[in-house]
PDB file of C-alpha atoms in Angstrom:
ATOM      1  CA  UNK A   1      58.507 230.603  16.614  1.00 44.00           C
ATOM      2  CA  UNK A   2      55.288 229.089  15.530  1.00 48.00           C
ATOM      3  CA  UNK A   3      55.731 226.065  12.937  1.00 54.00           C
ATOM      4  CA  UNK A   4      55.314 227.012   9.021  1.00 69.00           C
ATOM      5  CA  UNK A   5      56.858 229.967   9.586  1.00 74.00           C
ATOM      6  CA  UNK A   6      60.584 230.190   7.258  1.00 73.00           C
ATOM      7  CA  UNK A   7      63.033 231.285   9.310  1.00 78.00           C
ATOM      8  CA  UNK A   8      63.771 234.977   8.394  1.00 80.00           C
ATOM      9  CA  UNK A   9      67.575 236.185   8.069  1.00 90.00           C
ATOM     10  CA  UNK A  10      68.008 239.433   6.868  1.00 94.00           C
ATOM     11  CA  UNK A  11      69.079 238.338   3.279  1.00 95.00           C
ATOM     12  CA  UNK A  12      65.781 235.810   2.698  1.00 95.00           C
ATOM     13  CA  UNK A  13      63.779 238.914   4.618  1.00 95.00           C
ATOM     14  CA  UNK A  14      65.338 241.341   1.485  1.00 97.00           C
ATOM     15  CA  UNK A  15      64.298 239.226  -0.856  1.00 96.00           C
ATOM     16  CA  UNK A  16      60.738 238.777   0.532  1.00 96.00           C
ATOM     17  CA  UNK A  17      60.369 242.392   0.958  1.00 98.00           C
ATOM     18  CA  UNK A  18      62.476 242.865  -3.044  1.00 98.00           C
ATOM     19  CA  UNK A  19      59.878 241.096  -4.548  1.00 97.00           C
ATOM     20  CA  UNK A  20      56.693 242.466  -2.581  1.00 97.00           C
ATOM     21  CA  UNK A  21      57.995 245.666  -3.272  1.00 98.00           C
ATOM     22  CA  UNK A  22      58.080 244.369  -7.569  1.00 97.00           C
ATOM     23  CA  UNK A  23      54.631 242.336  -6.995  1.00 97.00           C
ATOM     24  CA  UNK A  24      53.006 245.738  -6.160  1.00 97.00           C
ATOM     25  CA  UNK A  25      54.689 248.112  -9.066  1.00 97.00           C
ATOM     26  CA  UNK A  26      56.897 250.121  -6.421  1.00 98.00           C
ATOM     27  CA  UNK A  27      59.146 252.356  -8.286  1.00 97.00           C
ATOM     28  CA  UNK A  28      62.634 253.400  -8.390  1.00 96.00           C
ATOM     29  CA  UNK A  29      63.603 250.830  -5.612  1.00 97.00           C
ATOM     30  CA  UNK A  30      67.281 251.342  -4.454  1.00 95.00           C
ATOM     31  CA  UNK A  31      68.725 248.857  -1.650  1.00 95.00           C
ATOM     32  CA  UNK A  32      71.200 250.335   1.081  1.00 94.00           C
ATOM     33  CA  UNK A  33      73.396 247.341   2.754  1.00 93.00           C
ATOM     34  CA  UNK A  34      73.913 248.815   6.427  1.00 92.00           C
ATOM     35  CA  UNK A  35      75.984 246.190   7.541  1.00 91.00           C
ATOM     36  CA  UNK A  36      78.581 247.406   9.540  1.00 88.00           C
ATOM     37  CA  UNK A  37      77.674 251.049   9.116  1.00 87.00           C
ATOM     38  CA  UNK A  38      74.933 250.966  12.003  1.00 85.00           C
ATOM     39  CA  UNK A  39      73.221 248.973  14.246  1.00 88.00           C
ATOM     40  CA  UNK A  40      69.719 249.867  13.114  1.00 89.00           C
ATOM     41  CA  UNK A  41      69.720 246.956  10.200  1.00 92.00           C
ATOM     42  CA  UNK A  42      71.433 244.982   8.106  1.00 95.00           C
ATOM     43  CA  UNK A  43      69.715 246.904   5.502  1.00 96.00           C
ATOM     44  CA  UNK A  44      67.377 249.597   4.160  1.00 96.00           C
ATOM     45  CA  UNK A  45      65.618 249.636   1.218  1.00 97.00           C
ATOM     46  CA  UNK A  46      63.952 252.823  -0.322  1.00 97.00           C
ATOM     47  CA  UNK A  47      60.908 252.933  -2.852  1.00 98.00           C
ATOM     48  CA  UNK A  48      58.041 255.275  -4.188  1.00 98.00           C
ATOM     49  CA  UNK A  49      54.696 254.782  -5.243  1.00 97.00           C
ATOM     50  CA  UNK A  50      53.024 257.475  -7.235  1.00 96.00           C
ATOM     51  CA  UNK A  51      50.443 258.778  -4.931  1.00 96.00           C
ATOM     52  CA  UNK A  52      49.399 258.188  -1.368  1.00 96.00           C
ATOM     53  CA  UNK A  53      47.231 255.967  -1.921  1.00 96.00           C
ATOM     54  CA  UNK A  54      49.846 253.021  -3.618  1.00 97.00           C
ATOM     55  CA  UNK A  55      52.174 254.312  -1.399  1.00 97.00           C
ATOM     56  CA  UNK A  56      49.965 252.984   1.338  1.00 96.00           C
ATOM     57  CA  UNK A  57      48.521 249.903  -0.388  1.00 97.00           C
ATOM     58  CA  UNK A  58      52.636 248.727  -1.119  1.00 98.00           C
ATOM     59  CA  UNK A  59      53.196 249.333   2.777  1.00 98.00           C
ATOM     60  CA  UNK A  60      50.246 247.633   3.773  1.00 97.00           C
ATOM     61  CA  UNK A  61      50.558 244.349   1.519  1.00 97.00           C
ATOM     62  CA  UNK A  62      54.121 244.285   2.360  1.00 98.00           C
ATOM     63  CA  UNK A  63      53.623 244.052   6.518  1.00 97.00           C
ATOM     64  CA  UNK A  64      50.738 241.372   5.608  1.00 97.00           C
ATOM     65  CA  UNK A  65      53.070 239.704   3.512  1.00 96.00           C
ATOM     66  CA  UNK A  66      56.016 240.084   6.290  1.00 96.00           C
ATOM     67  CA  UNK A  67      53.588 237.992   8.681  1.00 95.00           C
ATOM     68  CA  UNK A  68      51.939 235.906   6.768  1.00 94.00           C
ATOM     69  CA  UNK A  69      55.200 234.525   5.478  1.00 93.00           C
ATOM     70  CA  UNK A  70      57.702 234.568   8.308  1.00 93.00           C
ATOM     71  CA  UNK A  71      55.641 235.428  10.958  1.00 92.00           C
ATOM     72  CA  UNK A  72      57.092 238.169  11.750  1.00 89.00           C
ATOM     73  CA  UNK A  73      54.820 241.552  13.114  1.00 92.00           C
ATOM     74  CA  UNK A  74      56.638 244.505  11.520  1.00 95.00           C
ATOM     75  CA  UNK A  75      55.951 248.635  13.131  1.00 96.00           C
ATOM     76  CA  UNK A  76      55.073 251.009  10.658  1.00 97.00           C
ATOM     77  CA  UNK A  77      54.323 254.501  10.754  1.00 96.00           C
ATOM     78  CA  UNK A  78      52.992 257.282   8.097  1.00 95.00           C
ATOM     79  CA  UNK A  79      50.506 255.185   6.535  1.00 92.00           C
ATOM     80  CA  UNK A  80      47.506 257.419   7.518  1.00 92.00           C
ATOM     81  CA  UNK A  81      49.022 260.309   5.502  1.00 91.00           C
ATOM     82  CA  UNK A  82      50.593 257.968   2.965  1.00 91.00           C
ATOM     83  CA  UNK A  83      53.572 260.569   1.800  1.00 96.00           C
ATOM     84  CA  UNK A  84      56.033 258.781   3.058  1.00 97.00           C
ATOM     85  CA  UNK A  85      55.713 254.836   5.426  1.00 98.00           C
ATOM     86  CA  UNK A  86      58.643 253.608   7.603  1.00 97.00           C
ATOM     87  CA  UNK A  87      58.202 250.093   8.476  1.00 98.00           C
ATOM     88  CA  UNK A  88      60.945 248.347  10.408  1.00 97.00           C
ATOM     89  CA  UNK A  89      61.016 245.047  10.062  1.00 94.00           C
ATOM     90  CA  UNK A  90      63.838 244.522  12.823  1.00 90.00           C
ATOM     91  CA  UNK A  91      66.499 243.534  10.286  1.00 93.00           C
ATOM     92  CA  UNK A  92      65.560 245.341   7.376  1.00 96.00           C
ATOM     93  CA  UNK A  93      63.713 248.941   7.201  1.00 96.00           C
ATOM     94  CA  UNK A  94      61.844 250.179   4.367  1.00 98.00           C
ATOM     95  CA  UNK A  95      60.509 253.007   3.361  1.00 97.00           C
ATOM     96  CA  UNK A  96      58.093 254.177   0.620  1.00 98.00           C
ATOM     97  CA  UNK A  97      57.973 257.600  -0.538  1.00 98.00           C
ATOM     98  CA  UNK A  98      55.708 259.743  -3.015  1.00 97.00           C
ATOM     99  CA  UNK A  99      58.072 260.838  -5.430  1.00 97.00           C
ATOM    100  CA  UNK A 100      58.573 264.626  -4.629  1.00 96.00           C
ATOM    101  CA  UNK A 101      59.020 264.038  -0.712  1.00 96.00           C
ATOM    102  CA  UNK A 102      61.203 261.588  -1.556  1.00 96.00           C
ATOM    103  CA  UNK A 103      63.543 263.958  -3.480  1.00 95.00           C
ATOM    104  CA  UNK A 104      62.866 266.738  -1.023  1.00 95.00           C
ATOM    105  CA  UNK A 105      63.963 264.144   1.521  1.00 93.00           C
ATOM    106  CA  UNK A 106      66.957 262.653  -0.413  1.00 92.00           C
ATOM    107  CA  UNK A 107      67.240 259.808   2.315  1.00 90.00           C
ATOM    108  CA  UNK A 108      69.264 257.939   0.253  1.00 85.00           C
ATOM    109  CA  UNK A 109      72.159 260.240  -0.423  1.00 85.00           C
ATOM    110  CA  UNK A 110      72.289 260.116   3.644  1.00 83.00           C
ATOM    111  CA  UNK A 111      73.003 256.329   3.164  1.00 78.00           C
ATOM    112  CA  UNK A 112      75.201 256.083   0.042  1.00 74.00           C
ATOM    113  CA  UNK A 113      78.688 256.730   0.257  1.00 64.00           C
ATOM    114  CA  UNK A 114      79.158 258.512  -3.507  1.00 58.00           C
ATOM    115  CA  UNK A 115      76.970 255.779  -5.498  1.00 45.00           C
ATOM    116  CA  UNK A 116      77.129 252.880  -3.435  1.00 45.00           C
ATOM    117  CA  UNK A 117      73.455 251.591  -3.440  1.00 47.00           C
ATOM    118  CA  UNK A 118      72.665 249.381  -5.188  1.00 48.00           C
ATOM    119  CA  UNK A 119      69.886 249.633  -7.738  1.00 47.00           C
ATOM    120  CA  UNK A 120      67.209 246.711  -8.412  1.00 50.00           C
ATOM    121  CA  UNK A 121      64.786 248.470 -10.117  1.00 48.00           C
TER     122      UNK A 121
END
């Protein structure tokens, strides 16, 4: 790990990602804790922006953000249509949604046993 770099557990990665996601007016973020549940994170996190292009500019400040930070290179994938981004972060996956393929979507309610994520926005 290259010096200057904080040291990036899951829960100081969730916050990073929390507030990027508040810095750059992402809406109706929810916060899935997968720990336990599966082995693809510790958790997922699920956000809109209200058209393709914020939707792209969120995911593309928050993977800058990501490395210049923690040093940490993130995959993402989607951000050429911008309707809906998936970037994986290792320990924490995001994604950002327009709002209406995020309802047609409902990737949430795949997540949340009855109402069991956790709203920060």
């Amino acid at each position: 790990m290259t010096a200057g770099y904080k040291t990036a557990t899951s829960d100081l990665l969730l916050a990073a990602i929390l507030k990027s996601l508040d810095d750059d007016k992402a809406e109706d973020v929810v916060q899935i804790d997968l720990r336990g549940k599966t082995a693809i994170g510790d958790y997922m996190v699920v956000c809109s922006g209200r058209s393709s292009r914020q939707v792209a500019a969120i995911s593309e400040k928050l993977v800058e953000h990501l490395k210049s930070e923690f040093g940490r290179t993130s995959r993402m994938e989607g951000k050429e249509t911008g309707d809906w981004v998936l970037i994986d972060t290792g320990d924490v996956i995001v994604h950002v949604f327009r709002p209406e393929v995020r309802e047609f979507y409902q990737l949430e309610k795949m997540w949340m046993p009855g109402t069991g994520a956790e709203t920060t926005h």
